[in-house]
Short mmCIF file of C-alpha atoms and ligand atoms in Angstrom, two decimals:
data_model
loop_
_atom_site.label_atom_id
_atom_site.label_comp_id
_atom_site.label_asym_id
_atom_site.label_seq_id
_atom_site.Cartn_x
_atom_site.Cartn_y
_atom_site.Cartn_z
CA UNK A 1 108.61 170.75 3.62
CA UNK A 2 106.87 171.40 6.78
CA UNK A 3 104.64 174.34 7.75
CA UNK A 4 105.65 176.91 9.99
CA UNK A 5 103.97 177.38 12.59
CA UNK A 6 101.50 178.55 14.73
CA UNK A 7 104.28 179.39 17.45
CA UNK A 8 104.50 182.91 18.46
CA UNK A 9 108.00 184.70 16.30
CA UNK A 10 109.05 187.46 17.71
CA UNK A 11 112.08 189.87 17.03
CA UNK A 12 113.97 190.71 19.81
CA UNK A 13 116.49 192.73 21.19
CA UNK A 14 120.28 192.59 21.31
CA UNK A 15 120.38 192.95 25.19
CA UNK A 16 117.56 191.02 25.62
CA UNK A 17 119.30 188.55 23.74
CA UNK A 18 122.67 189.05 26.23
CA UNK A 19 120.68 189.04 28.98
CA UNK A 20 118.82 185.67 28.84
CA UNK A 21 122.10 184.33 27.79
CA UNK A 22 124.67 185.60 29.51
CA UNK A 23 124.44 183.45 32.61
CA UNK A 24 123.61 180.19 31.59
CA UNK A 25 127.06 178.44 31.11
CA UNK A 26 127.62 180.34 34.80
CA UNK A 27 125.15 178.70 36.55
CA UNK A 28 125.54 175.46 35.16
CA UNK A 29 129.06 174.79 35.92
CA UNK A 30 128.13 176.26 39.52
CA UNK A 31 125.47 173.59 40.08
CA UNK A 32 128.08 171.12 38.56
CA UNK A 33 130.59 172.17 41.26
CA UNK A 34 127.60 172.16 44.19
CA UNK A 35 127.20 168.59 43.15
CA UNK A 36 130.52 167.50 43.09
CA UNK A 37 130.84 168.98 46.84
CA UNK A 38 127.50 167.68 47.90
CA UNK A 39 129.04 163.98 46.26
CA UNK A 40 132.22 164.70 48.66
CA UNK A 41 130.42 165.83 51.69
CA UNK A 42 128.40 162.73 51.89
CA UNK A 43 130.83 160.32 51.24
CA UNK A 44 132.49 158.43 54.30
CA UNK A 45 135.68 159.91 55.62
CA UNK A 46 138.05 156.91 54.37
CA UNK A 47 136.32 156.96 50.90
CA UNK A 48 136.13 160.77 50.04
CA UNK A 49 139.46 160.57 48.31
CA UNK A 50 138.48 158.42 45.09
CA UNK A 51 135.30 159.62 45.49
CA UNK A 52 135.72 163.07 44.89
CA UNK A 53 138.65 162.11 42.36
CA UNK A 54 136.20 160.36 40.61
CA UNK A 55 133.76 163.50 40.35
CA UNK A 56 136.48 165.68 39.63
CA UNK A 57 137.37 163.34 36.89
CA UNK A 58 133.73 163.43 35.65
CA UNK A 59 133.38 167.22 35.90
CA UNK A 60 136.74 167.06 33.57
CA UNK A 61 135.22 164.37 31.12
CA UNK A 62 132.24 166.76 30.71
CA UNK A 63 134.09 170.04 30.05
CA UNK A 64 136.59 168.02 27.70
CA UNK A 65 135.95 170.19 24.49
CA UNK A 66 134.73 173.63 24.16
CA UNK A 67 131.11 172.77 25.18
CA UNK A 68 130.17 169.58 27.33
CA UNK A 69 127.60 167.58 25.51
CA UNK A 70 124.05 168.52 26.54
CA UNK A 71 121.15 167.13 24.03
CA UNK A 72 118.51 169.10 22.67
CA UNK A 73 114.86 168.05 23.54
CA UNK A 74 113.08 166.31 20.69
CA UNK A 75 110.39 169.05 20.64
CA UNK A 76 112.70 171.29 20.68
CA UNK A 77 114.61 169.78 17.62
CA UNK A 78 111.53 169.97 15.41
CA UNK A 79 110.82 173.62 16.57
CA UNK A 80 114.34 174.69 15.00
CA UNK A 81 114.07 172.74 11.91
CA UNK A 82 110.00 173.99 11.55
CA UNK A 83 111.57 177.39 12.15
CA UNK A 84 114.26 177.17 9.72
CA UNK A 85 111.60 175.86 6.90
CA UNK A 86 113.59 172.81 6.44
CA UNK A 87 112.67 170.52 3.27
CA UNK A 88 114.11 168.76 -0.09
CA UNK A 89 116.23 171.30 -0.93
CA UNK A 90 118.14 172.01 1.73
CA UNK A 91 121.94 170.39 3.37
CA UNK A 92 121.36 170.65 7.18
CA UNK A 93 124.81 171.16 9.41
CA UNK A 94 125.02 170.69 13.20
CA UNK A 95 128.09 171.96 14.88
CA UNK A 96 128.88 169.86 17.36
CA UNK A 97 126.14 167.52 16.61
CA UNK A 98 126.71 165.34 19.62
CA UNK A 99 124.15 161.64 19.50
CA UNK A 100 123.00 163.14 16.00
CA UNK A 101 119.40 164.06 16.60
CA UNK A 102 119.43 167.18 15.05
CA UNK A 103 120.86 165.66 11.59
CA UNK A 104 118.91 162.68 11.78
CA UNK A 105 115.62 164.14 12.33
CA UNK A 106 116.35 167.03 9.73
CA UNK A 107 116.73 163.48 6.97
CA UNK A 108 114.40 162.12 8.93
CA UNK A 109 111.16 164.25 9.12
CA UNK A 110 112.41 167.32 7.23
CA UNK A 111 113.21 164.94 3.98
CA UNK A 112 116.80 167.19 3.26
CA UNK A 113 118.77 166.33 0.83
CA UNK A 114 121.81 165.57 2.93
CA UNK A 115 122.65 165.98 6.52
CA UNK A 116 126.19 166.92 8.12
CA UNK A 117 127.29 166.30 11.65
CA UNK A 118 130.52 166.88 13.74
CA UNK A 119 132.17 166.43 17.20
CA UNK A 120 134.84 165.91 18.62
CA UNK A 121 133.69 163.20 20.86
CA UNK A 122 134.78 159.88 18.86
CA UNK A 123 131.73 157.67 20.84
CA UNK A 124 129.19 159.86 20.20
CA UNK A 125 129.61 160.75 16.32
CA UNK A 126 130.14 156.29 16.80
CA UNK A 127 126.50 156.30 18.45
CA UNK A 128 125.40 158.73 15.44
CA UNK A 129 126.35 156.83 12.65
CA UNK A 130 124.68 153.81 14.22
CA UNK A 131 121.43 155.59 14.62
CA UNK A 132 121.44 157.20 11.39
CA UNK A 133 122.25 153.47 9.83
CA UNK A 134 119.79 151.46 12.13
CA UNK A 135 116.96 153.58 10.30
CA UNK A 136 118.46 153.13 6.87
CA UNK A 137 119.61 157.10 6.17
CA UNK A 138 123.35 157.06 6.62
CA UNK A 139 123.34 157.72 2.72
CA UNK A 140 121.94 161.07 3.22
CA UNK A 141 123.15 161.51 6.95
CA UNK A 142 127.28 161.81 7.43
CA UNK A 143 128.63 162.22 10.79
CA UNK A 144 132.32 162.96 11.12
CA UNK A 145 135.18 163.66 13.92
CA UNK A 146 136.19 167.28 13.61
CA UNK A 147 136.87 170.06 15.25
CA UNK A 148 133.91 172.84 14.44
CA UNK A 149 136.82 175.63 13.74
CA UNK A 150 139.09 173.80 11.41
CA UNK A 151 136.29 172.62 9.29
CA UNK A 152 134.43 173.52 5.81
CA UNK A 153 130.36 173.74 6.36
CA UNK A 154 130.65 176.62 3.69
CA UNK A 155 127.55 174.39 1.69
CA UNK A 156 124.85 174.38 4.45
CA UNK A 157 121.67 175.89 3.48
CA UNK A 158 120.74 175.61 7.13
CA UNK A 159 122.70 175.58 10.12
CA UNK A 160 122.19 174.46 13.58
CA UNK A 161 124.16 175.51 16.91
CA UNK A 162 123.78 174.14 20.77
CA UNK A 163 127.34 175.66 21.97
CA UNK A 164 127.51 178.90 23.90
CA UNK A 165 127.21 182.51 23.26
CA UNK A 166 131.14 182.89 23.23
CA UNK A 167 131.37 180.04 20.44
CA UNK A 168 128.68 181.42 18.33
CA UNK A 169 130.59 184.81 18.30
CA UNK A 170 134.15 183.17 17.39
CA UNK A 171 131.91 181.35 14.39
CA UNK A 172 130.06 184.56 13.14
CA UNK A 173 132.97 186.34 11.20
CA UNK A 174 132.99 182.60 9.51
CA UNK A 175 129.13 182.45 9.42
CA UNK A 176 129.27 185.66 7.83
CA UNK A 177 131.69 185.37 4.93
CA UNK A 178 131.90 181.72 3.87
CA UNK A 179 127.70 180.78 4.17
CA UNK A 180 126.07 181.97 0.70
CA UNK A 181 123.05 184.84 1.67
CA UNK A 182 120.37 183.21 2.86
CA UNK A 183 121.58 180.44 4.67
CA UNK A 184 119.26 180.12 7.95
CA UNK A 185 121.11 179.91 11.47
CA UNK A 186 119.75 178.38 14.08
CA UNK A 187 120.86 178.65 17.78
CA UNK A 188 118.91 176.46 20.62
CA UNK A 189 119.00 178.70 23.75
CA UNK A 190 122.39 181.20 23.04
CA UNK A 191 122.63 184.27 20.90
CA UNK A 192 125.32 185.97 19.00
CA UNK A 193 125.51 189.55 20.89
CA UNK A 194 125.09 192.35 18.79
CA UNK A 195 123.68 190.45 15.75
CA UNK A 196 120.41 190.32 16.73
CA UNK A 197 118.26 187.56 15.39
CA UNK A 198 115.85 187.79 12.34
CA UNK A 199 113.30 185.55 14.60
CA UNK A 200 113.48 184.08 18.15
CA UNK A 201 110.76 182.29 19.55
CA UNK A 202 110.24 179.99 22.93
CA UNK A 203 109.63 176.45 22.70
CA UNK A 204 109.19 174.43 26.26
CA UNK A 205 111.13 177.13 28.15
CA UNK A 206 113.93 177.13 25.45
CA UNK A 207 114.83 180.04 23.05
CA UNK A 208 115.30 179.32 19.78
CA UNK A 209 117.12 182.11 17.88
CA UNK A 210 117.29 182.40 13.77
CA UNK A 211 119.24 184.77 12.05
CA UNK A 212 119.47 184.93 7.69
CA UNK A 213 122.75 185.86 6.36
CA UNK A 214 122.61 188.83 4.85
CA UNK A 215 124.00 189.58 1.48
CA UNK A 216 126.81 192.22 1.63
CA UNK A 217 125.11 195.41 0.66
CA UNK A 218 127.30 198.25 1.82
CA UNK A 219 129.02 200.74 -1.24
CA UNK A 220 127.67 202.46 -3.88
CA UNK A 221 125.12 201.68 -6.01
CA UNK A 222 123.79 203.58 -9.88
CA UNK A 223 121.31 203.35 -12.25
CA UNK A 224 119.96 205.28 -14.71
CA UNK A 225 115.90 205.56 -15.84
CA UNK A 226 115.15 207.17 -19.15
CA UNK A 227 118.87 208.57 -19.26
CA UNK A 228 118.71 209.91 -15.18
CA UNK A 229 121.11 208.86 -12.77
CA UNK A 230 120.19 207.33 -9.29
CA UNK A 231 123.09 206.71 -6.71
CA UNK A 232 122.83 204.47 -3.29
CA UNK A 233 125.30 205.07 -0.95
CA UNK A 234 124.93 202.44 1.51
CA UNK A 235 126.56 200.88 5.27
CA UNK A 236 125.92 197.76 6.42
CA UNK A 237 125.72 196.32 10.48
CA UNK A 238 124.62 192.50 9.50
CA UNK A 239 121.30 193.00 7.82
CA UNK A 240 120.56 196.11 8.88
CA UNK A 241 121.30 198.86 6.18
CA UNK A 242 121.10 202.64 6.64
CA UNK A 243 122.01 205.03 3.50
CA UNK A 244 121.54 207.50 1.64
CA UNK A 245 119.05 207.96 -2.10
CA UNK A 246 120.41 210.44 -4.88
CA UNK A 247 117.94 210.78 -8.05
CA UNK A 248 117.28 213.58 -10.01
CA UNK A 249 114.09 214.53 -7.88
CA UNK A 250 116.78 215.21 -4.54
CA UNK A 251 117.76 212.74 -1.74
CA UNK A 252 116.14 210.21 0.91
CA UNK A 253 117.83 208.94 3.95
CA UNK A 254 117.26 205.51 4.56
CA UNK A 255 117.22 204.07 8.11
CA UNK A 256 117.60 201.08 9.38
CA UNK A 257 116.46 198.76 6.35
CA UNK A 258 116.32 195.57 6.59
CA UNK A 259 118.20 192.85 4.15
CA UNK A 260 116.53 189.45 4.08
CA UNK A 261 119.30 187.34 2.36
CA UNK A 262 119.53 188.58 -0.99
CA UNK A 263 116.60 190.79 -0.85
CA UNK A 264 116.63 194.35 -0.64
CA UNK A 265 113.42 196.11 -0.34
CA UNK A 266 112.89 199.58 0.97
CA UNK A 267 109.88 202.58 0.21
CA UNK A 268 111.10 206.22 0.28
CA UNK A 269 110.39 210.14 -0.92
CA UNK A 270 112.73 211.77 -2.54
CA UNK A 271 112.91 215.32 -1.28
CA UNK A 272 114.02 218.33 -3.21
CA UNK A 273 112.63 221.81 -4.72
CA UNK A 274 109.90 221.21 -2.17
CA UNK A 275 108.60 218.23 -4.02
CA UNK A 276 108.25 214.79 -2.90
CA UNK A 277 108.75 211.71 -5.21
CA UNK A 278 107.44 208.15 -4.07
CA UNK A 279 110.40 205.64 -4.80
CA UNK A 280 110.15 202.12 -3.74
CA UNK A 281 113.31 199.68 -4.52
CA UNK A 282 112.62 195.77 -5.07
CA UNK A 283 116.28 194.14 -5.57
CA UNK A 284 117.51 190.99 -5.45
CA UNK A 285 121.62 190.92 -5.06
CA UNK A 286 124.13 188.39 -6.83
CA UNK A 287 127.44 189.97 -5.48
CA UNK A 288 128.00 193.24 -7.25
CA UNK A 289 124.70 193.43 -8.66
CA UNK A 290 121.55 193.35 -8.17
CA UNK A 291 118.12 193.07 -10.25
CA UNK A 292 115.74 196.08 -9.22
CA UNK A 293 112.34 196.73 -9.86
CA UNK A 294 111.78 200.57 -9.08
CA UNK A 295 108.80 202.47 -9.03
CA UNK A 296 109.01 205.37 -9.35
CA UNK A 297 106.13 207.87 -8.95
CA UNK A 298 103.65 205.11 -9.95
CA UNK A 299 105.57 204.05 -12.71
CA UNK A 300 107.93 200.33 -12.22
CA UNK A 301 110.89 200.06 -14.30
CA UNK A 302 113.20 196.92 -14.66
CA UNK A 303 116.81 197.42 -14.16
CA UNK A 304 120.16 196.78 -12.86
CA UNK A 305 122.06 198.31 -10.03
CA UNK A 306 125.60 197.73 -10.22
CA UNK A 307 128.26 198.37 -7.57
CA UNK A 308 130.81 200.81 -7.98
CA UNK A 309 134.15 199.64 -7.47
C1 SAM B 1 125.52 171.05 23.81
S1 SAM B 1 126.07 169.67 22.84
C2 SAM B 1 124.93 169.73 21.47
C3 SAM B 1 124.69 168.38 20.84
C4 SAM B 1 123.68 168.40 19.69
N1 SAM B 1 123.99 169.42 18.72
C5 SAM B 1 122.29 168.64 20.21
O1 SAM B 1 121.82 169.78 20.09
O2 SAM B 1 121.68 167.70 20.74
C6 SAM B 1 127.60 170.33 22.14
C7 SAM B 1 128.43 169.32 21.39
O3 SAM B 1 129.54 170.00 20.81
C8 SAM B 1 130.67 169.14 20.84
N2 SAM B 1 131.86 170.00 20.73
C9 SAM B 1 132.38 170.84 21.65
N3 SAM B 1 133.46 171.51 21.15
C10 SAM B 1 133.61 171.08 19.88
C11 SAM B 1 134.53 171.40 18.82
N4 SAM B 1 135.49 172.31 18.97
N5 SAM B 1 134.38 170.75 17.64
C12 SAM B 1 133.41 169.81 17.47
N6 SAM B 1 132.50 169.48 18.43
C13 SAM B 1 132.60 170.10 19.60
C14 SAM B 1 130.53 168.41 22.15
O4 SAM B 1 131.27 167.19 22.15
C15 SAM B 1 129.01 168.21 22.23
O5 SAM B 1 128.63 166.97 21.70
#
């Protein structure tokens, strides 16, 4: 697996996010209809019929699915895999993975265990499977025709994304329920609104955006130490997780925790009787439960938390 990196991370901003984002497909199908003008404009008078036919025709060709095929950058391609941590372990899938560079150079230079690409565009997941094969990987790098929304990629362990803002937010209710917690996500240049990203970073002018899906937190969660009952109540906006700590010692709000995948970690005082009690949580979640280690005033206990139904 390769290191990451000496590149600047940075968490940013939901609007920050919308803002750098919002305009891009905008401006690029206005310079696409500039050029098919400019094309018109300077063709001769008796040829400006099939001429700008032609360029409409082209403009068509390129908008023929929900995103026209634009490739990545090489540098660019390594960023997003260096920033997802991608090695041995992992199955890498591009949506929309257009000549295949993203898959290929996951097998590649990454090593992952197996690579998944699809598009809709018949020639180019043809030119994919030709690369992949003319470096001896198609074993470990697929390629298929298929359309991004009617198709399974629930057993990526990282996922990566050129499309547009408005795709990524059809896919995140998707993203969301059918990727296990922890999967990494991986956007080159668009965001997904209001779930802002765990990392973002620049790379040659691009945005890179990563996001970790978080494990579903929100309800109730008890435990007992030495015969006392704890209670979590807890609400969940992607991995961000505010709440509310009940122990014998009196209550703790929680804001704005953060989940990391599975992981749960936060540090509070429980407040009561004019006392204050030092509590911090360690958990790891499998579904409805999760294995804790709590300290509590010094002392670290074992246990675990189970969600009430
Ligand atoms: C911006 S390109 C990205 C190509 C590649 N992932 C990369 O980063 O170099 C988007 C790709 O998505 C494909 N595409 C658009 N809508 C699609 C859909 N509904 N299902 C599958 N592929 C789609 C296009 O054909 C195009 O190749």
């Amino acid at each position: 697996m390769r290191k990451t990196s000496h590149r600047k991370l940075d968490i940013i901003s939901g609007n920050n996010a919308r803002r750098r984002n919002k305009s891009d497909m905008k401006v690029f199908k206005q310079i696409s209809a500039a050029l098919v003008l400019t094309l018109w404009a300077i063709t001769p008078t008796g040829a400006q019929e099939s001429t700008s036919e032609k360029a409409i025709k082209a403009f068509n060709d390129f908008f023929k699915f929900d995103v026209p095929y634009v490739p990545t950058p090489p540098e660019v391609v390594e960023a997003m895999l260096e920033l997802a941590e991608a090695g041995p372990e992992d199955t890498v899938y591009d949506l929309g993975s257009g000549d295949g560079r993203i898959v290929i150079a996951a097998v590649r230079d990454f090593g992952v265990k197996k690579g998944v690409g699809m598009d809709l565009d018949k020639d180019l997941i043809a030119q994919a499977r030709t690369n992949a094969k003319s470096i001896g990987i198609d074993d470990r790098a697929e390629f298929h025709i298929s359309d991004i929304f009617a198709t399974d990629f629930s057993d990526a362990t990282i996922l990566t994304l050129y499309l547009l803002e408005k795709i990524n937010v059809q896919l995140r209710p998707r993203i969301l329920d059918e990727l296990r917690p922890g999967t990494r996500v991986v956007s080159h240049q668009f965001s997904m609104r209001d779930w802002i990203p765990d990392v973002a970073i620049n790379e040659r002018g691009r945005r890179i955006y990563m996001w970790i899906v978080p494990a579903k937190m929100a309800g109730t969660w008890t435990w007992s130490i030495g015969g006392e009952k704890y209670s979590l109540e807890l609400t969940q906006k992607f991995q961000e997780v505010f709440g509310t700590l009940k122990g014998p010692g009196g209550t703790a709000e929680l804001n704005e925790i953060r989940v990391r995948g599975t992981a749960l970690d936060f540090e509070t005082d429980l407040r009561g009787n004019g006392t204050a009690i030092p509590i911090a949580f360690k958990g790891i979640n499998a579904g409805d439960t999760t294995k804790a280690t709590v300290t509590v005033n010094g002392q670290t206990h074992t246990l675990t938390a189970m969600r009430t139904p």
